[in-house]
Coordinates of C-alpha atoms in Angstrom, one line a residue:
X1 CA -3.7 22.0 -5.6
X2 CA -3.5 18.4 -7.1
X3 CA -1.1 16.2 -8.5
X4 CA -1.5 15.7 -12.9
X5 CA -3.6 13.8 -14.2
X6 CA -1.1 11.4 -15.4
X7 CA -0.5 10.6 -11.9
X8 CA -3.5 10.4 -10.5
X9 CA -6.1 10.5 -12.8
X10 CA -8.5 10.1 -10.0
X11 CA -7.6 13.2 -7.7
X12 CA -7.5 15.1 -10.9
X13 CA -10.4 14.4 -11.9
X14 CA -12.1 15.0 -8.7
X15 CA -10.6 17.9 -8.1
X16 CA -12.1 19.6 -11.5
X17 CA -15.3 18.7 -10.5
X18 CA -15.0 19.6 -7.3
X19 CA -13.9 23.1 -8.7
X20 CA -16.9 23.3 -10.6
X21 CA -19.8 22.8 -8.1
X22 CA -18.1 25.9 -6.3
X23 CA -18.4 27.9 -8.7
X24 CA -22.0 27.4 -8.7
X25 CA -21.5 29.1 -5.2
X26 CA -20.2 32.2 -6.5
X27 CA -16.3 31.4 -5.9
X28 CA -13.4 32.5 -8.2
X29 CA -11.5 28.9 -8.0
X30 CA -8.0 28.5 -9.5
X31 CA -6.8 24.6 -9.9
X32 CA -2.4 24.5 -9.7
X33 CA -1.5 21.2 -10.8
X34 CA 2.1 19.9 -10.0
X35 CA 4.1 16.8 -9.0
X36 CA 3.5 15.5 -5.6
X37 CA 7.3 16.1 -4.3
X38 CA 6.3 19.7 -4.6
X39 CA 2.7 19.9 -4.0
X40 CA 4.3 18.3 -0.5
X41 CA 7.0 21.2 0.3
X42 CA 4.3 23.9 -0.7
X43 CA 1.5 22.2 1.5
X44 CA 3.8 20.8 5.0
X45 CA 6.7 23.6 4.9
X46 CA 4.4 26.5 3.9
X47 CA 1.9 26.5 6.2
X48 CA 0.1 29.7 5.9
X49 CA 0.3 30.1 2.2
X50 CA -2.0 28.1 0.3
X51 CA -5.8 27.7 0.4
X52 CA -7.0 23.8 -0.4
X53 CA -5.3 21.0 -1.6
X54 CA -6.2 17.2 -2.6
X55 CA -4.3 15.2 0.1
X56 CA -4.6 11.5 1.2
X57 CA -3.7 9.1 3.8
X58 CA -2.4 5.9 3.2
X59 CA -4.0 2.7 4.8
X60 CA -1.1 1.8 6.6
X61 CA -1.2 -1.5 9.4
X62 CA -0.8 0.5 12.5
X63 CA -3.8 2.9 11.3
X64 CA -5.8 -0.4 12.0
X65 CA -6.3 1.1 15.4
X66 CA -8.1 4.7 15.0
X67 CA -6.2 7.0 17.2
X68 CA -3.2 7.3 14.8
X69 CA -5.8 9.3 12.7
X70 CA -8.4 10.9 14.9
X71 CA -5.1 12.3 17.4
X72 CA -2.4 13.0 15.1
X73 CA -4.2 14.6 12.1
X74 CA -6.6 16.8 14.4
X75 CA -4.8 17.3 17.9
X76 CA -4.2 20.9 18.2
X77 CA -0.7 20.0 19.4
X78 CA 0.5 18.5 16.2
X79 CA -0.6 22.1 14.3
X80 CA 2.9 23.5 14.6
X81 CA 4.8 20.7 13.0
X82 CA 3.1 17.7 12.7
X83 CA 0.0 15.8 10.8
X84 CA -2.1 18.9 11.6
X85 CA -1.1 21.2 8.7
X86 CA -4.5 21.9 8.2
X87 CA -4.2 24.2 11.8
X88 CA -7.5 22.3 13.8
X89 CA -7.8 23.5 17.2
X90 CA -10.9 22.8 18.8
X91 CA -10.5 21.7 22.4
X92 CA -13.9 20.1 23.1
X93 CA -12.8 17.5 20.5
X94 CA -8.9 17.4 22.1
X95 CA -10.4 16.4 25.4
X96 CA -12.6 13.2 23.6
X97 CA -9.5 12.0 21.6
X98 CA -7.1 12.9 24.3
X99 CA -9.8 10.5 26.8
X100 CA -9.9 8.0 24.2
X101 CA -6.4 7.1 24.1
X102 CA -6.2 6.2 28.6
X103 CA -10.2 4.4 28.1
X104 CA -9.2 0.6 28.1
X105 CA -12.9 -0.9 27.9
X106 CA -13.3 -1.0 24.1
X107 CA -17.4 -0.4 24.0
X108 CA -16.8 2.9 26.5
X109 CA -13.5 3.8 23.7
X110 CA -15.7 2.8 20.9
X111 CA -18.2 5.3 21.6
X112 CA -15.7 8.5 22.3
X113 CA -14.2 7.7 18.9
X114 CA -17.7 8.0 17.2
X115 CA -18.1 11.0 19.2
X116 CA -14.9 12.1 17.9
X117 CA -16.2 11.5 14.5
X118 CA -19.3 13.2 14.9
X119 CA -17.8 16.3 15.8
X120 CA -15.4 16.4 12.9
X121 CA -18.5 15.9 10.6
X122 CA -20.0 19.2 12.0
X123 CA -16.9 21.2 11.9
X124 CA -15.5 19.5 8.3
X125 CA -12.1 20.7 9.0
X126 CA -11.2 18.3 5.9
X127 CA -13.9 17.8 3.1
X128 CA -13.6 13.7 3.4
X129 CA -14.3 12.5 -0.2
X130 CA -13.9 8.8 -0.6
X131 CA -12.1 5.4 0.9
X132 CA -10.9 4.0 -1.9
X133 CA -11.0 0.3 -3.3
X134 CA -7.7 -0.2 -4.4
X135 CA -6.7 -2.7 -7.5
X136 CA -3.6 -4.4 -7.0
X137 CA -2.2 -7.4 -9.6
X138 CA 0.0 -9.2 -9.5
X139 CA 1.7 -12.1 -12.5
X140 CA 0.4 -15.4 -10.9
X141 CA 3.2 -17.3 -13.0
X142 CA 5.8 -15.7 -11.4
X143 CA 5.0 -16.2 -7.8
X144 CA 2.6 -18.6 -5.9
X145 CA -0.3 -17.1 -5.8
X146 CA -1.0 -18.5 -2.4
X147 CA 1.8 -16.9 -0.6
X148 CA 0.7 -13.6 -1.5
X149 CA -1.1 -11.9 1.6
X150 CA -4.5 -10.0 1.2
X151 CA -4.2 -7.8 4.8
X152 CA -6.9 -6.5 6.2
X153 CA -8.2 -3.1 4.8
X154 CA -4.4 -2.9 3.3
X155 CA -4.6 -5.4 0.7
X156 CA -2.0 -7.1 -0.8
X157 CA 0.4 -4.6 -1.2
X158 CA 1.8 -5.3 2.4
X159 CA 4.6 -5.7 4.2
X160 CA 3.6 -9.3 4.8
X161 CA 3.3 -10.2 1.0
X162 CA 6.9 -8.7 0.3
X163 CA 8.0 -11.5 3.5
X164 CA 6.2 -14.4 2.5
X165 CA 5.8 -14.1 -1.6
X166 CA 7.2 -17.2 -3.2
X167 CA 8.6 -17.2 -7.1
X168 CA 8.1 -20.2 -8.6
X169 CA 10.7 -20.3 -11.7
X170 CA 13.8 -18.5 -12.0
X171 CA 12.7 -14.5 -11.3
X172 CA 13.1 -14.3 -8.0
X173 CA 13.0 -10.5 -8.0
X174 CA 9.7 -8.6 -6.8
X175 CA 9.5 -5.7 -9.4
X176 CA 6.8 -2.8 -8.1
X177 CA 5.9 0.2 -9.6
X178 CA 4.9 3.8 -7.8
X179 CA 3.3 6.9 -9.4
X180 CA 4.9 9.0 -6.9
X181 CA 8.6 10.2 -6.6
X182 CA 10.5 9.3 -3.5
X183 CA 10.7 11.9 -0.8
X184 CA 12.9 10.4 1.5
X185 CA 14.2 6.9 2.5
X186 CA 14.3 8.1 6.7
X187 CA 13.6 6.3 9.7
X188 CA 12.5 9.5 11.4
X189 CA 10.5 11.1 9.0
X190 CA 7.2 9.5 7.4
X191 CA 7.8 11.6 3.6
X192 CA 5.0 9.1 1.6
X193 CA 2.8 6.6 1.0
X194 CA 6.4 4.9 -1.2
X195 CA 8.7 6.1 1.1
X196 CA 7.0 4.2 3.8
X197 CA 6.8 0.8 1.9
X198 CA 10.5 1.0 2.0
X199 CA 11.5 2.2 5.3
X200 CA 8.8 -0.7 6.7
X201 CA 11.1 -3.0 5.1
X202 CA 14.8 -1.4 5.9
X203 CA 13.8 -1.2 9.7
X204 CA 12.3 -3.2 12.4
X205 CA 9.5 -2.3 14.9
X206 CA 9.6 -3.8 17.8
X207 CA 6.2 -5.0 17.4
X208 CA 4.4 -5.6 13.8
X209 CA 0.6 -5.4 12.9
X210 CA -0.5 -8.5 11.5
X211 CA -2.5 -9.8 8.2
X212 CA -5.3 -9.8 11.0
X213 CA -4.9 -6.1 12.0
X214 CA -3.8 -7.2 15.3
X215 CA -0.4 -6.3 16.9
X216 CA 2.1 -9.2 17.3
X217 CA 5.7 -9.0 18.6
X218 CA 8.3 -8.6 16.2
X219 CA 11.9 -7.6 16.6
X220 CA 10.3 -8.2 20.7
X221 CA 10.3 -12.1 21.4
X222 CA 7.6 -11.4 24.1
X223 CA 6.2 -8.9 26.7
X224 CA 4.3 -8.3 29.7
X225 CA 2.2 -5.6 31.1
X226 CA 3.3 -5.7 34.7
X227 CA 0.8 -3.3 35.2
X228 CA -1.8 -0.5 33.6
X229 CA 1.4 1.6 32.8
X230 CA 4.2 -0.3 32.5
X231 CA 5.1 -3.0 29.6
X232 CA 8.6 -5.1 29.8
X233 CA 9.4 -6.0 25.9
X234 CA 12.4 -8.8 25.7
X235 CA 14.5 -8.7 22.9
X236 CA 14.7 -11.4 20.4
X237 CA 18.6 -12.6 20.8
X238 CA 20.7 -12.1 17.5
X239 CA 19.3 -9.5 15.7
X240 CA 21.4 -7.1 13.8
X241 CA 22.1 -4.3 12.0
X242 CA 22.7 -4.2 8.2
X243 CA 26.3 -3.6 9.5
X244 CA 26.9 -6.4 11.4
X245 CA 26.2 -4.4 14.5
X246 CA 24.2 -5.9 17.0
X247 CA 20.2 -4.6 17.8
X248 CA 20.8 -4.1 21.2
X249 CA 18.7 -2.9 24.4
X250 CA 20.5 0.7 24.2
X251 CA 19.4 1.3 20.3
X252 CA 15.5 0.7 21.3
X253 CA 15.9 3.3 24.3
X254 CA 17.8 5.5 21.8
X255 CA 15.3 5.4 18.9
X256 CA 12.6 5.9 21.3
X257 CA 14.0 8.7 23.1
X258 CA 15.2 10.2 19.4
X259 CA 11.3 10.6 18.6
X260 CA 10.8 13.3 21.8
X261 CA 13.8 15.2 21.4
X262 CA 12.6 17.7 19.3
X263 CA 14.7 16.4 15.8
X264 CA 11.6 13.9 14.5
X265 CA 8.6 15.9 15.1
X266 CA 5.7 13.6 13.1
X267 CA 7.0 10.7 15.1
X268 CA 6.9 12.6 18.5
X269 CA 2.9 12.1 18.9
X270 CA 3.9 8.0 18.8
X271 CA 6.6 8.3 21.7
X272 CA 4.7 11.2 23.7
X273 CA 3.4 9.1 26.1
X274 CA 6.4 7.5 27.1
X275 CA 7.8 9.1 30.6
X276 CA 10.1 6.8 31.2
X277 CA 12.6 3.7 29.3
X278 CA 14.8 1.5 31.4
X279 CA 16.9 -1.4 30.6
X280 CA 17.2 -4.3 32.9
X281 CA 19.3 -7.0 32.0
X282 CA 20.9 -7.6 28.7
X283 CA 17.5 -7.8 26.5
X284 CA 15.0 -6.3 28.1
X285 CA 13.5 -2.7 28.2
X286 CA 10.7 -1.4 30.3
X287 CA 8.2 1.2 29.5
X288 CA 6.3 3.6 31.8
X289 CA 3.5 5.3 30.4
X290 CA 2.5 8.6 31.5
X291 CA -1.1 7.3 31.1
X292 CA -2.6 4.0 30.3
X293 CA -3.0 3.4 26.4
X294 CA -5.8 1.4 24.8
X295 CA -3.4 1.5 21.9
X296 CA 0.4 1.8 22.8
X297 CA 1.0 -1.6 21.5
X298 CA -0.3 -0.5 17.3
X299 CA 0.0 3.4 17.9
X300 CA 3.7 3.2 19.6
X301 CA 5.2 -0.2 19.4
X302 CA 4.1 -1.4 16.0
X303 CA 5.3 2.3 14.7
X304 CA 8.3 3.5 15.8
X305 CA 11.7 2.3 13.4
X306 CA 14.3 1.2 15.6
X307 CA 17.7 2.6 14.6
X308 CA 21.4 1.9 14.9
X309 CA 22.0 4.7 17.6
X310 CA 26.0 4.3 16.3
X311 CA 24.7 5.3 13.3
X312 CA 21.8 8.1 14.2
X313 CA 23.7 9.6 17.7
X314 CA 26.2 12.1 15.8
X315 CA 23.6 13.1 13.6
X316 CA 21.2 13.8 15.7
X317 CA 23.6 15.8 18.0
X318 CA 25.3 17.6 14.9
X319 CA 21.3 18.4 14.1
X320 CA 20.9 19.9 17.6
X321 CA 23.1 23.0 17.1
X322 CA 21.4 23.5 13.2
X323 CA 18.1 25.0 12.1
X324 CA 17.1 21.9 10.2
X325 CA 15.8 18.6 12.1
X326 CA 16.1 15.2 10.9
X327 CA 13.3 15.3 8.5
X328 CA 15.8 16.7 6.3
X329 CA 18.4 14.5 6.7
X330 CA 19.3 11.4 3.9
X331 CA 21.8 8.5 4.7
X332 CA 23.9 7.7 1.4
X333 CA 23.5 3.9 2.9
X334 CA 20.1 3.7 5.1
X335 CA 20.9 1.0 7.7
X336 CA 18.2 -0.8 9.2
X337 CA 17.6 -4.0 10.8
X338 CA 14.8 -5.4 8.6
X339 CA 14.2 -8.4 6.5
X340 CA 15.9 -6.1 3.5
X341 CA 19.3 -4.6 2.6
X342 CA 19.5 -0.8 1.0
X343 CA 21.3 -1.3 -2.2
X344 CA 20.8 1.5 -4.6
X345 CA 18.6 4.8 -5.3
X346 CA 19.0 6.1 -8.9
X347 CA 16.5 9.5 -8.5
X348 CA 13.5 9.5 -10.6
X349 CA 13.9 5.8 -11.8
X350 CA 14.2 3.0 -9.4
X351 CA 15.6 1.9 -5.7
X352 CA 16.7 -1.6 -5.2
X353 CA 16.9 -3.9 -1.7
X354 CA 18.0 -7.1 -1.3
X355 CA 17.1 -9.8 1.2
X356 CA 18.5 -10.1 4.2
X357 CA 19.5 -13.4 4.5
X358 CA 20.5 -13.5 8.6
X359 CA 16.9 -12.0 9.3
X360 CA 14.7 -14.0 11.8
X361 CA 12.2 -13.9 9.4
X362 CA 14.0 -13.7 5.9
X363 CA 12.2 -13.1 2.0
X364 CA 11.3 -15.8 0.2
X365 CA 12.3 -13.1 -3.0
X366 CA 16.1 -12.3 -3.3
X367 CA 15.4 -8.6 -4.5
X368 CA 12.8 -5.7 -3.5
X369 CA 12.9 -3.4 -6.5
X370 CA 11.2 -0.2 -7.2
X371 CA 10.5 1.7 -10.6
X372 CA 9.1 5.1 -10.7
X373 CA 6.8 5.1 -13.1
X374 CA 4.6 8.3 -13.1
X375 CA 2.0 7.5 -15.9
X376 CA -1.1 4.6 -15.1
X377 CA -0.5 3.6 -18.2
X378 CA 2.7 2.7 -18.6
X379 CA 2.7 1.2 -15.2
X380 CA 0.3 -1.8 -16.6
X381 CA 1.7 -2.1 -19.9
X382 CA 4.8 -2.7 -17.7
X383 CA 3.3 -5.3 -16.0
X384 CA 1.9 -7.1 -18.8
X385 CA 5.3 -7.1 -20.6
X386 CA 6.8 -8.2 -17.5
X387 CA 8.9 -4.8 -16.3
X388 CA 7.3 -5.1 -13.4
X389 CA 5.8 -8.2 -11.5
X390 CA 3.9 -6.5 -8.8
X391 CA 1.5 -3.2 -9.5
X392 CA 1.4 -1.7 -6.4
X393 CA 0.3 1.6 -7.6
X394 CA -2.3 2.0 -10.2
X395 CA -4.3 5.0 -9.8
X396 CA -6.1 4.1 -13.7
X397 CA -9.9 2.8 -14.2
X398 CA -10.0 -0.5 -12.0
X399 CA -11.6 -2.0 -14.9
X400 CA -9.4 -1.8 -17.6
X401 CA -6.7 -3.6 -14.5
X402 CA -9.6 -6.6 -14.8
X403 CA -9.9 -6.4 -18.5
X404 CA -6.2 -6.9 -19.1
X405 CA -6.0 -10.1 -16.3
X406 CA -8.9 -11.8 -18.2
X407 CA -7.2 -11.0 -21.5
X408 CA -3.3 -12.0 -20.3
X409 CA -4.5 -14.8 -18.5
X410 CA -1.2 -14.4 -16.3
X411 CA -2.1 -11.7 -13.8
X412 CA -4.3 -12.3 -10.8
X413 CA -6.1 -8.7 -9.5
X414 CA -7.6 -8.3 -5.7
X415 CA -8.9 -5.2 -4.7
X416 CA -10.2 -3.7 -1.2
X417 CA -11.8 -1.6 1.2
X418 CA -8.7 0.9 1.8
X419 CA -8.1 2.1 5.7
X420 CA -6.7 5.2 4.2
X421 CA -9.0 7.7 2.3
X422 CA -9.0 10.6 -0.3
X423 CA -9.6 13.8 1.0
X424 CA -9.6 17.7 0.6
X425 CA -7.7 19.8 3.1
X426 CA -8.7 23.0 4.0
X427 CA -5.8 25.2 5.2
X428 CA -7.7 26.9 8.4
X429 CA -5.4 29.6 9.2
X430 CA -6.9 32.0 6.2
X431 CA -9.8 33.5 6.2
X432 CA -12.2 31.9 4.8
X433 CA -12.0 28.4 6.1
X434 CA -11.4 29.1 9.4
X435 CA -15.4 29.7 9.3
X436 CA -16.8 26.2 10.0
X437 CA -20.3 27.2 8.0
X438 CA -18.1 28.0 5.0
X439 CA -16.4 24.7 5.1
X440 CA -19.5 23.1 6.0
X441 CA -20.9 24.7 2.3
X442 CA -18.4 23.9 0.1
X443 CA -18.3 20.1 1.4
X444 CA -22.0 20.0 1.0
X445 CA -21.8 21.5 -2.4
X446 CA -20.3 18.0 -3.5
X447 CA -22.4 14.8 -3.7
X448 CA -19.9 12.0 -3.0
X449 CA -21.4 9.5 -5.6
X450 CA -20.0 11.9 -8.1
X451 CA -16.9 11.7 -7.1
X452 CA -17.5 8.0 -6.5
X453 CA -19.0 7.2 -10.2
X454 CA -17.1 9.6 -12.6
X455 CA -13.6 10.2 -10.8
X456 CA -13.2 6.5 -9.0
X457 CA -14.9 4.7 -11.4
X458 CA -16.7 2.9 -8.4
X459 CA -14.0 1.6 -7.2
X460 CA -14.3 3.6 -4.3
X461 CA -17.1 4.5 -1.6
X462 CA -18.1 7.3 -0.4
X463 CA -16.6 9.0 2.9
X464 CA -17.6 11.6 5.5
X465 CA -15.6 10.4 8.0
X466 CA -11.3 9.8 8.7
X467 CA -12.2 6.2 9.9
X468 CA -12.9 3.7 7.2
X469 CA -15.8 1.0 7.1
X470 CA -13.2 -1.4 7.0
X471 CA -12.5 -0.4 10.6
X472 CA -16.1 -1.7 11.0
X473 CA -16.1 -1.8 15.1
X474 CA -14.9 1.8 14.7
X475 CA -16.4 3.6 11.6
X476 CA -19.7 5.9 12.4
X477 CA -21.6 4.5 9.7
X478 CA -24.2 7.7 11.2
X479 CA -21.8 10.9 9.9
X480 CA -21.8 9.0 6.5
X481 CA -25.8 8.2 5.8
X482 CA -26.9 10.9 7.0
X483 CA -24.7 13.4 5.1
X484 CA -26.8 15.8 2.9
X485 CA -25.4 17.3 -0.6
X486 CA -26.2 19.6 -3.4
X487 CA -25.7 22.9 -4.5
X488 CA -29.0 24.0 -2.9
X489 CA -27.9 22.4 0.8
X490 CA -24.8 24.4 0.2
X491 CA -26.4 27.7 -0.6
X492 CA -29.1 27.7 2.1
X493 CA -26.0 26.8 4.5
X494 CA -23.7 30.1 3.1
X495 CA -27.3 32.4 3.0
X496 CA -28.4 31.1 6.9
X497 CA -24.0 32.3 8.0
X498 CA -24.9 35.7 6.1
X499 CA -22.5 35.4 3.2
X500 CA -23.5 37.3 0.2
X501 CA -23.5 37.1 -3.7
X502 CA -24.7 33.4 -3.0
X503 CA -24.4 31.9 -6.7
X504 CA -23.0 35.3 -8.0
X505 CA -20.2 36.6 -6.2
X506 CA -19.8 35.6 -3.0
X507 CA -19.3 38.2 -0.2
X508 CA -18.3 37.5 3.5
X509 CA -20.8 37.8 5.9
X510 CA -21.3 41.4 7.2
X511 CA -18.8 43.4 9.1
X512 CA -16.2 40.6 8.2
X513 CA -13.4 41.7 5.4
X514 CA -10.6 39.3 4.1
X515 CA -7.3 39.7 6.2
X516 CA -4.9 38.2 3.6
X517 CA -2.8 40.1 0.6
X518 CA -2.2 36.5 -1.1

């Protein structure tokens, strides 16, 4: 599966090529394009009925720590209903991501997460394609180019550049764009790359990850570890709701709680490790861990939304007694905390926020608005007519982005390293890609630099592993140079795991027969 062409002309394109080096192997392979809203239901709802699909995670600031990815997208416990969709269960490599997570000295954490690396290289329960270097512009005479933020392996599109961008004449709108339809604008449920840039801005965390990659209090005005498992945050005083309800010391303990209690399951991972929540005083709420965590404060603190529990308690409760969880479940008015106001959603063409004026840290811009704009295309030509003032999503050749800023004169472009990657899933609950050597084939049947050159235009390098070179400390720069491709590697790999009709018609393997109808 893969989204059109129109949409992202990237994954389209290497998903055909893709395609064709395994046919070379001897595979029948059938490309369904469709639009991402329902590539997503067919892939995360229907989890035993479809084979591969192009999928991709975003570089988001809490992934600046690695555990968000190597836990949550390979820990056998989030298979069911979480990140795992792909259905990974291999428990030498739960026990080195599980040990990662309570090892506080970063050299002895560093090396388990290479470890955990290394094993996902040999298994290749995802065929990792590229981290890609997103182009980003933005019309310089319309804001001060100086109080846009460039975060680290994010990039400019970032939370921190939609707080601290400055207009300088009398737009004082910032006008993005996304190739993708919105999912979902919920608190409890992490629907998209979009929907996330939006509920990051409607809601609070308690703690933020700065331009730096580091944590920093946020909605918390301080804390302290009062010892390996237990962290007292302190409210900042005056915060509230879009409502006019206070943020108080209840709705942290609520929205916390609300991500274990069975209605949220992608957040639970983040809240897992929380055994107990206690308030003492007016402000303050104390946290004991079950274990120690090398990374509570990004993976936990710097995640979780914090919600009106006025607002979220009858729903939730109502949600106990249904089928359904609250992944399903759309506010007409989302009500947050955050720097911006929900305003409007008109489907298919545009959601609009406005600044929140009484927020401890309020926009320089008056207006946060989003146009869906589903062709590359259009999305610059919007830009350069002024449409849009921020592309935040251009999934076109990087290059013609550069040609147009040196023609226009008034657009400024920065690209970077993404954190998030590009990536085929294998689904490894059919038959065959439950077999390690088979995955192990078709990922070596692709040499990355063609994806690289032809599909990414270079704008891109090559991957074989979930954690990004920008994560430099972290990345096992090993699982990428040493990786081997070509139609030959792949061959030898599907001959030596006794698969036959190698570059005809491939057969399974002796005394092994296909176990699905469909």
């Amino acid at each position: 599966m893969s989204r059109p062409q129109a949409a992202q002309p990237a994954e389209f394109q290497a998903i055909q090529l893709i395609a064709q080096e395994w046919r070379k192997l001897g595979l029948d392979v059938k490309v369904n394009v469709m639009p991402w809203s329902q590539m997503a239901d067919a892939v995360w709802y229907n989890r035993d009925t479809w084979d591969v699909t192009a999928w991709q995670m975003t570089g988001r600031p809490e992934r600046s720590d690695p555990d968000e990815i190597i836990f949550n997208l390979f820990h056998s416990s989030t298979a069911e209903k979480g990140y795992n969709f792909i259905g990974y269960n291999n428990p030498a490599y739960d026990k080195i991501v599980e040990e990662q997570r309570v090892t506080v000295d970063p050299e002895q954490r560093k090396a388990l997460v290479i470890e955990a690396q290394e094993i996902l290289a040999a298994d290749q329960p995802n065929m990792m394609l590229v981290h890609p270097q997103q182009a980003f512009a933005f019309d310089k005479t319309v804001f001060d180019p100086t109080s846009v933020v460039d975060q680290s392996g994010i990039g400019i599109r970032s939370y921190w550049s939609w707080l601290n961008i400055t207009p300088t004449g009398d737009q004082k709108d910032i006008i993005v764009n996304s190739s993708d339809n919105v999912i979902a604008v919920n608190p409890l449920y992490i629907s998209g790359v979009t929907d996330n840039w939006l509920t990051e801005l409607i809601y609070d965390r308690l703690f933020r990850v700065g331009a730096d990659g580091l944590p920093q209090p946020w909605l918390a005005e301080s804390f302290e570890w009062r010892d390996d498992t237990t962290i007292a945050v302190t409210l900042r005083e005056g915060a509230t709701f879009h409502d006019g309800q206070p943020v108080t010391a209840e709705d942290v303990v609520f929205s916390y709680e609300a991500t274990t209690g069975g209605e949220a399951p992608m957040y639970a991972p983040f809240g897992s490790n929380v055994s107990g929540i206690a308030v003492e005083g007016d402000n303050t709420v104390v946290f004991t861990l079950g274990t120690q965590s090398a990374s509570f404060l990004t993976s936990s603190l710097a995640k979780i939304n914090i919600i009106p529990k006025h607002v979220w308690d009858p729903v939730l409760a109502d949600l106990s007694t249904k089928d359904e969880n609250a992944e399903s479940h759309q506010e007409d008015m989302p009500i947050g905390s955050g720097a911006f106001k929900f305003v409007r959603w008109l489907p298919n063409e545009e959601i609009v926020l406005e600044a929140n004026a009484d927020h401890f840290n309020a926009p320089k811009a008056e207006r946060f608005i989003l146009r869906l704009v589903p062709n590359a295309e259009a999305a610059l030509g919007m830009l350069r007519s002024g449409e849009i003032n921020f592309l935040t999503d251009f999934q076109g050749d990087p290059q013609v982005l550069l040609d147009a800023a040196e023609q226009d004169g008034d657009l400024e472009v920065v690209s970077t390293v993404d954190i998030g990657f590009r990536y085929v899933a294998f689904n490894l609950r059919r038959p065959p890609f439950d077999d390690p050597a088979f995955r192990r084939a078709l990922s070596a049947a692709v040499d990355r630099r063609l994806i690289v050159n032809a599909a990414f235009k270079k704008f891109a390098v090559a991957s074989n592993s979930v954690v990004s070179p920008a994560l430099e400390y972290w990345h096992a720069a090993d699982v990428v140079d040493g990786f081997q491709a070509g139609t030959d590697v792949a061959k030898s790999i599907l001959e030596e795991a006794g698969y036959g009709g190698v570059g005809d018609k491939l057969t399974y393997p002796e005394g092994v027969s296909e176990t699905l109808a469909d």
